[in-house]
Coordinates of C-alpha atoms in Angstrom, one line a residue:
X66 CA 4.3 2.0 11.8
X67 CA 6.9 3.3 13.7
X68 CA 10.2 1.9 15.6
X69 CA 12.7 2.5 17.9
X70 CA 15.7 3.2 16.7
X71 CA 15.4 3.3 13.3
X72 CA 16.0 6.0 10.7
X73 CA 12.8 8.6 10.1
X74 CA 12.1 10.4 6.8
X75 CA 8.5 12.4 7.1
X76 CA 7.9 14.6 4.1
X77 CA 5.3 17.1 3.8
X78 CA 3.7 17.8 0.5
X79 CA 0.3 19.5 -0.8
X80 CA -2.8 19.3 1.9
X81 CA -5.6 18.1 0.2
X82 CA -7.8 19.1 3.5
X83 CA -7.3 20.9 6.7
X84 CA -5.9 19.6 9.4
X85 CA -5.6 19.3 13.3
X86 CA -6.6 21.5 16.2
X87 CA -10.5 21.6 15.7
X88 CA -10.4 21.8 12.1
X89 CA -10.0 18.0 11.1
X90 CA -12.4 15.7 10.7
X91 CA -16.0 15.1 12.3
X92 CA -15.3 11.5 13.5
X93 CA -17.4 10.3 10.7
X94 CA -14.9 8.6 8.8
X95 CA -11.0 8.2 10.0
X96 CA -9.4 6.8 6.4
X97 CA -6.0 7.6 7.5
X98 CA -3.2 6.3 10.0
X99 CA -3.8 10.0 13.2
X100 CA -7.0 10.3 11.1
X101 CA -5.5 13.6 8.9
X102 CA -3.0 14.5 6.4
X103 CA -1.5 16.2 9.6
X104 CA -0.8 12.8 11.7
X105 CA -2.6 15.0 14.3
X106 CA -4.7 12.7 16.2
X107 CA -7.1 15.2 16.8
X108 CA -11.2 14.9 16.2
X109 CA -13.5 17.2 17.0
X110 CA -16.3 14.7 17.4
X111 CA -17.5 14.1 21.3
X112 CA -16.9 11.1 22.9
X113 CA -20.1 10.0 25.2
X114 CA -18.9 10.3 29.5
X115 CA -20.6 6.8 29.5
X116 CA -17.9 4.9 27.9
X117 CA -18.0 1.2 28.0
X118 CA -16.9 -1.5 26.1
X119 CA -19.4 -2.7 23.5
X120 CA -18.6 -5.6 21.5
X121 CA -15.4 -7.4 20.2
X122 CA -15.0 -8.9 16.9
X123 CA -11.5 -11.7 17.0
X124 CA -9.9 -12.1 14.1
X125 CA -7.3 -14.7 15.2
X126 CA -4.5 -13.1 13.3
X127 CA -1.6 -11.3 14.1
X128 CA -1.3 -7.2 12.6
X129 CA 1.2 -4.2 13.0
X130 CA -1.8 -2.4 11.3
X131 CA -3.8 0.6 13.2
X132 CA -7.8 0.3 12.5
X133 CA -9.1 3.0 9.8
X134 CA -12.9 3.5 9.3
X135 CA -14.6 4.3 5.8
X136 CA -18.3 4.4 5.1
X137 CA -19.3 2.6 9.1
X138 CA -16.6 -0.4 8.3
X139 CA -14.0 -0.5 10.4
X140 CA -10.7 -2.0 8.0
X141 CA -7.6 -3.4 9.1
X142 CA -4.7 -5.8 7.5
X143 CA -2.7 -8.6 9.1
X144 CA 0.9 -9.6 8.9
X145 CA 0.5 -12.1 6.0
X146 CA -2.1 -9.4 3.9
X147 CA -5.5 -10.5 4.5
X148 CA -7.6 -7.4 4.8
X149 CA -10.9 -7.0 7.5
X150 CA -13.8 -5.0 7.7
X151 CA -15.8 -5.0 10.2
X152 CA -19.4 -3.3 10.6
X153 CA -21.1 -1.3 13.3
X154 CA -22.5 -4.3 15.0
X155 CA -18.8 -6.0 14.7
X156 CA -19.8 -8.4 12.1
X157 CA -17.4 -9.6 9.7
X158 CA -18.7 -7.9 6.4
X159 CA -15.2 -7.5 4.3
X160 CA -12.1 -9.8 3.3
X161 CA -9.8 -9.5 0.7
X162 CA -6.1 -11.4 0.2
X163 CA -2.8 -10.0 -0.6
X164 CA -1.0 -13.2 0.1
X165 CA 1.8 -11.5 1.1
X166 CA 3.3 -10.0 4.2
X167 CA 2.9 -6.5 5.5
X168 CA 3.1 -4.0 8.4
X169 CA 1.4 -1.3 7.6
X170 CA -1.9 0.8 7.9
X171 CA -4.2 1.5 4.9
X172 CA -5.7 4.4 3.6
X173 CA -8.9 4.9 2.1
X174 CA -10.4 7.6 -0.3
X175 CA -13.1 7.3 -2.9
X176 CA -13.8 3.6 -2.5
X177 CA -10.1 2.7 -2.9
X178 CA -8.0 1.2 -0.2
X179 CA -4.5 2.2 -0.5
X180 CA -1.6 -0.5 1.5
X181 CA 2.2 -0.4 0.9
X182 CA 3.6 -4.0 1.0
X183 CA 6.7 -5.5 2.7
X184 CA 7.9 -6.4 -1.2
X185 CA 7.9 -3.0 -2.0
X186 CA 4.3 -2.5 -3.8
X187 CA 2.2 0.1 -3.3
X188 CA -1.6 -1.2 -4.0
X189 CA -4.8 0.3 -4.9
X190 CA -7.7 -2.2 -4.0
X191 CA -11.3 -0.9 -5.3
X192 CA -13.6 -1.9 -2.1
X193 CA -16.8 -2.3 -4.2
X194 CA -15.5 -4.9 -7.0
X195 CA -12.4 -6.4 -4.9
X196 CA -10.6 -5.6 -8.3
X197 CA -6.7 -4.3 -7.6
X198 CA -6.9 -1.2 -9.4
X199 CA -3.1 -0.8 -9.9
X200 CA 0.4 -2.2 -8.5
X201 CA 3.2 0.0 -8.2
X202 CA 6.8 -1.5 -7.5
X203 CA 9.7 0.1 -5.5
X204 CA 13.1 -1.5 -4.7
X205 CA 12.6 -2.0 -0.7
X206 CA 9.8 -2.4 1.6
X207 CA 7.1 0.0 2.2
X208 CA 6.5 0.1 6.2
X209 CA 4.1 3.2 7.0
X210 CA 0.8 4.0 5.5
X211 CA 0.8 6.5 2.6
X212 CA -0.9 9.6 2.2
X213 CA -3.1 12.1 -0.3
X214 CA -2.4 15.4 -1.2
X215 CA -2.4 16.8 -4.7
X216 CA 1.1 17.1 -6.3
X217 CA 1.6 18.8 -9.3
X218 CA -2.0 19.5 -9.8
X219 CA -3.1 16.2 -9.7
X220 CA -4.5 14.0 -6.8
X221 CA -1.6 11.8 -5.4
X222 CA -1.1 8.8 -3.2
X223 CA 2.1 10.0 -1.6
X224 CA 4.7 7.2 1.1
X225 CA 8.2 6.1 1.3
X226 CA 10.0 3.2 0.8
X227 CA 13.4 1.8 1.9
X228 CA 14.9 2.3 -1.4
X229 CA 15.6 5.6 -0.5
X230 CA 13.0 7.3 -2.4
X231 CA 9.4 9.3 -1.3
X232 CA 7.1 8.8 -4.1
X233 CA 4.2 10.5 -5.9
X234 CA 1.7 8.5 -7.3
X235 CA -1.6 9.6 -9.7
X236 CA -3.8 8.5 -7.1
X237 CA -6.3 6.8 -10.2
X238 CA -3.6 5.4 -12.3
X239 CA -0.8 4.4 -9.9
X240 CA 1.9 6.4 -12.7
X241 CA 4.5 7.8 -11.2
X242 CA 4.0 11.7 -11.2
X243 CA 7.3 12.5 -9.3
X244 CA 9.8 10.8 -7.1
X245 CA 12.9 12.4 -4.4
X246 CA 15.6 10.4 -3.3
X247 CA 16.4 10.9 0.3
X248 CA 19.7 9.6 1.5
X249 CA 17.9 7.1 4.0
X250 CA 15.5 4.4 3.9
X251 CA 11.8 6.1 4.6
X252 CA 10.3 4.3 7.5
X253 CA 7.4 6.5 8.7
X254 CA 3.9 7.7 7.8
X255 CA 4.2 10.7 5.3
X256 CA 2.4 13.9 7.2
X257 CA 0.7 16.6 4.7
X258 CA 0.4 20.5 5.0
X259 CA 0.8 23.4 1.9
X260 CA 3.8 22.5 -0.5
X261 CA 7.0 21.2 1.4
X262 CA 8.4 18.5 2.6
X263 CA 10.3 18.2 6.2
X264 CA 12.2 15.3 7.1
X265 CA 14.4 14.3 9.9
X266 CA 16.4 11.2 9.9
X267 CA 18.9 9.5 12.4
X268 CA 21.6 11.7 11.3
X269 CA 19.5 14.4 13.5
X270 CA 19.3 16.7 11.0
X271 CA 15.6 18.0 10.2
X272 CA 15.1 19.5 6.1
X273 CA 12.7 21.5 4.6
X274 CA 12.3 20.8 0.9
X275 CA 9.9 22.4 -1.9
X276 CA 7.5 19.9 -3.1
X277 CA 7.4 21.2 -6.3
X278 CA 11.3 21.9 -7.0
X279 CA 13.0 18.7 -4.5
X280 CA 15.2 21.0 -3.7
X281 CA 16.4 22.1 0.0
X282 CA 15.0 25.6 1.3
X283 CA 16.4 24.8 5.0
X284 CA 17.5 22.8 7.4
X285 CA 18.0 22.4 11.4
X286 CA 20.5 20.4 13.5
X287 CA 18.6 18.3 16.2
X288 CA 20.4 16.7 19.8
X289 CA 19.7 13.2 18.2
X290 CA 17.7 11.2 15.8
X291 CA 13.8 11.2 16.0
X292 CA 12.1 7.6 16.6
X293 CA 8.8 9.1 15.0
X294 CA 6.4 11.2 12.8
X295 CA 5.7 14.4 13.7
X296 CA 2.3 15.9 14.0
X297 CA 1.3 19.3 12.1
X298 CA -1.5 21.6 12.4
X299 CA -1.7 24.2 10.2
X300 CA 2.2 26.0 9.6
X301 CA 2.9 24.5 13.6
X302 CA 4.5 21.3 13.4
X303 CA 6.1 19.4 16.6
X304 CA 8.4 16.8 17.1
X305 CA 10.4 14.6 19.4
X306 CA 13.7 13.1 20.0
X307 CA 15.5 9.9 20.7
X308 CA 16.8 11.7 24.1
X309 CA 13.2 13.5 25.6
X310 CA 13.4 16.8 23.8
X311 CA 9.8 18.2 22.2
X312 CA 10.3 20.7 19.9
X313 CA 8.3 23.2 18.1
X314 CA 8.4 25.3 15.3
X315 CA 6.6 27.2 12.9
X316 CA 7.0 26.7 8.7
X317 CA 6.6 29.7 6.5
X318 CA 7.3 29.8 3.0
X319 CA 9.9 26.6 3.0
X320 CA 11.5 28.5 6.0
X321 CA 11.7 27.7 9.5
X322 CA 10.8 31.0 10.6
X323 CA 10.6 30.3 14.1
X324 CA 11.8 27.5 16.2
X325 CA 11.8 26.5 20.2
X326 CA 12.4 23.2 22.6
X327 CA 9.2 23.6 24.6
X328 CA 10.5 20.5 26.6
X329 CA 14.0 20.2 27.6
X330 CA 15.7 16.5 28.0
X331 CA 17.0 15.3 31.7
X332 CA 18.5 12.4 32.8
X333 CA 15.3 11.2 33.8
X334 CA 13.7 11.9 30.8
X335 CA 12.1 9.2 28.7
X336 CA 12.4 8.5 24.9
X337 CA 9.2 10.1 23.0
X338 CA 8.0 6.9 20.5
X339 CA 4.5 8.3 19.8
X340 CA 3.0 10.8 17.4
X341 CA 2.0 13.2 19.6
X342 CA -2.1 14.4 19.1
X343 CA -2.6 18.0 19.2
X344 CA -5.7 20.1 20.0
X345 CA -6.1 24.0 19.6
X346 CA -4.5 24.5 22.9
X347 CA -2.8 21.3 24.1
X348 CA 0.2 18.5 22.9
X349 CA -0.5 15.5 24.1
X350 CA 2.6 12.4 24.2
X351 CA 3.4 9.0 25.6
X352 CA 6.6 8.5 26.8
X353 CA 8.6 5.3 27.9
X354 CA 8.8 6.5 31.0
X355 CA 4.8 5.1 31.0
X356 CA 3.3 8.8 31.6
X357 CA 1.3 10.6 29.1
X358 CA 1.8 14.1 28.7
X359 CA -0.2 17.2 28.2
X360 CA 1.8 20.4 27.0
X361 CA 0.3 23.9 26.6
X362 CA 1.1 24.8 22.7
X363 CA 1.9 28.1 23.4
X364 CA 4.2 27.7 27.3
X365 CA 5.4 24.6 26.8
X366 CA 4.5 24.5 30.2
X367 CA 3.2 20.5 31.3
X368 CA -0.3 21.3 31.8
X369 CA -0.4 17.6 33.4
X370 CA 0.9 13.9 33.5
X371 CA -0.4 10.6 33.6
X372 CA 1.3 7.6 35.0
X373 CA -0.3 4.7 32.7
X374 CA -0.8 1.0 33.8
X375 CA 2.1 -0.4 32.0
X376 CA 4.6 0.1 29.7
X377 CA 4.3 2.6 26.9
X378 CA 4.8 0.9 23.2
X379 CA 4.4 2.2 19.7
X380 CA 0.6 3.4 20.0
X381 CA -0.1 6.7 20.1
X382 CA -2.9 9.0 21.8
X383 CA -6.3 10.2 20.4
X384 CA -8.0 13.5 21.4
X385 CA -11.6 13.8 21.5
X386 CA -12.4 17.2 22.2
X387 CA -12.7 16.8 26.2
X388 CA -11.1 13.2 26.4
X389 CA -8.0 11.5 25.5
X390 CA -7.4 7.6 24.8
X391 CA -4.2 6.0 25.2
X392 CA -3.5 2.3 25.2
X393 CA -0.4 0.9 27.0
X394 CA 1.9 -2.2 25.1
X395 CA 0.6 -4.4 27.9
X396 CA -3.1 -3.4 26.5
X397 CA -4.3 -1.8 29.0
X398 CA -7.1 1.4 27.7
X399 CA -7.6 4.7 29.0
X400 CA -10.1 7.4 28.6
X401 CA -9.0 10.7 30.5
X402 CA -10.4 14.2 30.9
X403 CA -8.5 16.3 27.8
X404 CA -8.5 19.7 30.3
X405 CA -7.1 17.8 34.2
X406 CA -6.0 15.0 33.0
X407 CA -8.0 12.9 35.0
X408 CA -9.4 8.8 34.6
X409 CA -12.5 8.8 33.5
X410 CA -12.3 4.7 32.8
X411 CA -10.3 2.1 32.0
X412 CA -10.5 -1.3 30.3
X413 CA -7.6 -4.1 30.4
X414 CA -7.9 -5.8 27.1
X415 CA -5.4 -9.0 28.2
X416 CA -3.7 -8.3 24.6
X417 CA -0.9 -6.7 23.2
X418 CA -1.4 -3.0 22.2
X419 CA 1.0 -1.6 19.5
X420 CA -1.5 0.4 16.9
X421 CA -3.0 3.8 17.6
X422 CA -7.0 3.9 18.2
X423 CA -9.7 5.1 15.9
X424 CA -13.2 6.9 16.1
X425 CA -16.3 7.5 14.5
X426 CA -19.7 8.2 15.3
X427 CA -19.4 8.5 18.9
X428 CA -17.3 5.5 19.3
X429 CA -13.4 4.5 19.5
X430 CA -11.7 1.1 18.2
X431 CA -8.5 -0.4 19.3
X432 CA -7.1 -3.1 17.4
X433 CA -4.6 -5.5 19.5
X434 CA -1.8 -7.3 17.8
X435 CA -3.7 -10.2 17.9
X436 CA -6.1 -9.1 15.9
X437 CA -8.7 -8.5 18.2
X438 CA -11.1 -5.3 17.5
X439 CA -12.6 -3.2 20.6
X440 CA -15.4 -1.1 20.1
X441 CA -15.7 1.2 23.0
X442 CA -19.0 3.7 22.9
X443 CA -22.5 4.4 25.0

């Protein structure tokens, strides 16, 4: 989860897969908040050109939480902790109660579902026996969905919290392999590639820092704070800023060896909110100025823009090889051609639209803050 005007902290650790620009995942399963350790939004799956709307499964009950899918089940939490899955045919087929209140997204890996807690617990829930496997406590609320990477040679549920601190986790165990403190409360979804961490905060500054050591290998001045996560593929990681800037730049070795604005804020520019979703040639973002944006990787140059039916909230888009989806805050649903940019359909879903969408098996979901899952396929 992700908001406006608060402090970021991402960190970056070990990748324990590739990610982004036609390297992530199939579409088979999407376990994680942008669907790779990257946040890149990408999948290389292809979406059907006969998109419709399918089925709806209403769960009455209000969630901050972005859809995941493991094994064909769609899984979700709500506000008070109450965990949904949902099969193929949008049947009810999973429940389990936290009894207590959260806004994050879950992970999954290896049967486990991973969710950090607004009382500062990190929990590992085994989705076969509905057993918690382990409860981890921090010192201030846990507001983004964690991550997996391996950390000192062994497998680790990495995430923030606002006590200050990123933690590493053994991922089986929930012992506490390592932890960094980082002078602000950590707000936003971890993103994972080779062994550093990067963060950037709402002092604008943007840090590089060895995963292994915790120490700083460099750092970089931004114009102003950065409202959320950035997305990585590969050593390219992008970013945006509180004022419209997008910038780019390249990680080598804990160095910033190269670094660019590929857009440049105006005074018409609008705040960036989103993740953006990255594909091997393209950067697509929402802005509040309600267009979504598609920037050539290499140019910076705005390949094309999209004025969307409403006003642009916290979701950000998905890119499906040839199509991209991006929801509006009014909830209004759009699938366009990746390449021109252009409407290929569009669905008003009458609800509230804050999470970021899903896909597998040549469908997309898009969970409403009302708790309302759409299933969108052919």
């Amino acid at each position: 989860m992700r908001r406006l005007g608060i402090c970021l902290l991402v960190f970056i650790g070990m990748s324990c897969g590739k990610t982004g620009g036609g390297s992530a995942g199939s579409g088979d399963d999407w376990c994680i908040f942008r669907g790779d350790p990257g946040l890149s939004g990408y999948s290389k799956m292809k979406l059907p050109d006969n998109l419709q709307l399918l089925w709806t499964h209403k769960s009455d009950s209000r969630t901050s939480s972005s859809p995941i899918i493991y094994n064909g089940t769609v899984y979700w939490i709500d506000k008070r902790g109450k965990i949904f899955g949902v099969n193929t045919a949008g049947e009810l087929t999973f429940t389990y109660d936290f009894a207590t209140a959260v806004e994050a997204s879950p992970m999954i890996s290896d049967s486990t579902l991973y969710i950090g807690r607004i009382d500062g617990f990190m929990s590992a829930l085994s989705l076969t026996s509905k057993d918690t496997l382990w409860n981890f406590e921090t010192w201030g609320q846990i507001s983004a969905s964690p991550n997996i990477g391996v950390f000192e040679g062994r497998e680790a549920v990495i995430f923030g919290s606002y006590d200050n601190f990123l933690y590493c986790l053994d991922k089986k165990t929930g012992e506490l392999i390592n932890s960094f403190e980082s002078g602000y409360y950590i707000n936003g979804a971890v993103s994972v590639t080779d062994n550093y961490f990067v963060s950037g905060g709402c002092d604008a500054w943007l840090k590089v820092i060895d995963g292994e050591t915790g120490t700083t290998t460099d750092s970089l001045e931004l114009e102003t704070y950065i409202p959320a996560s950035p997305a990585i593929v590969g050593n390219d990681c992008y970013i945006a800023d509180h004022s419209g800037n997008i910038y780019a730049m390249t990680l080598n070795k804990g160095k910033i060896s190269d670094f660019r604005k590929m857009i440049a804020a105006t005074d018409d520019s609008g705040t960036f909110v989103s993740v953006p979703a990255v594909s091997s040639t393209t950067l697509y973002i929402i802005s509040d100025d309600r267009h979504l944006y598609a920037i050539d990787r290499k140019t910076g140059e705005i390949r094309w823009k999209y004025l969307q039916k409403g006003g642009s909230g916290e979701s950000s888009p998905l890119v499906c090889r040839d199509k991209v989806i991006s929801c509006t805050k009014s909830g209004v649903v759009s699938a366009l051609s990746a390449d021109r940019g252009e409407l290929l359909t569009e669905y008003d879903t009458g609800e509230q639209i804050t999470a970021s969408p899903a896909v597998s098996g040549g469908r997309f979901y898009i969970l409403t803050a009302k708790g309302t899952l759409f299933c969108f396929g052919e």
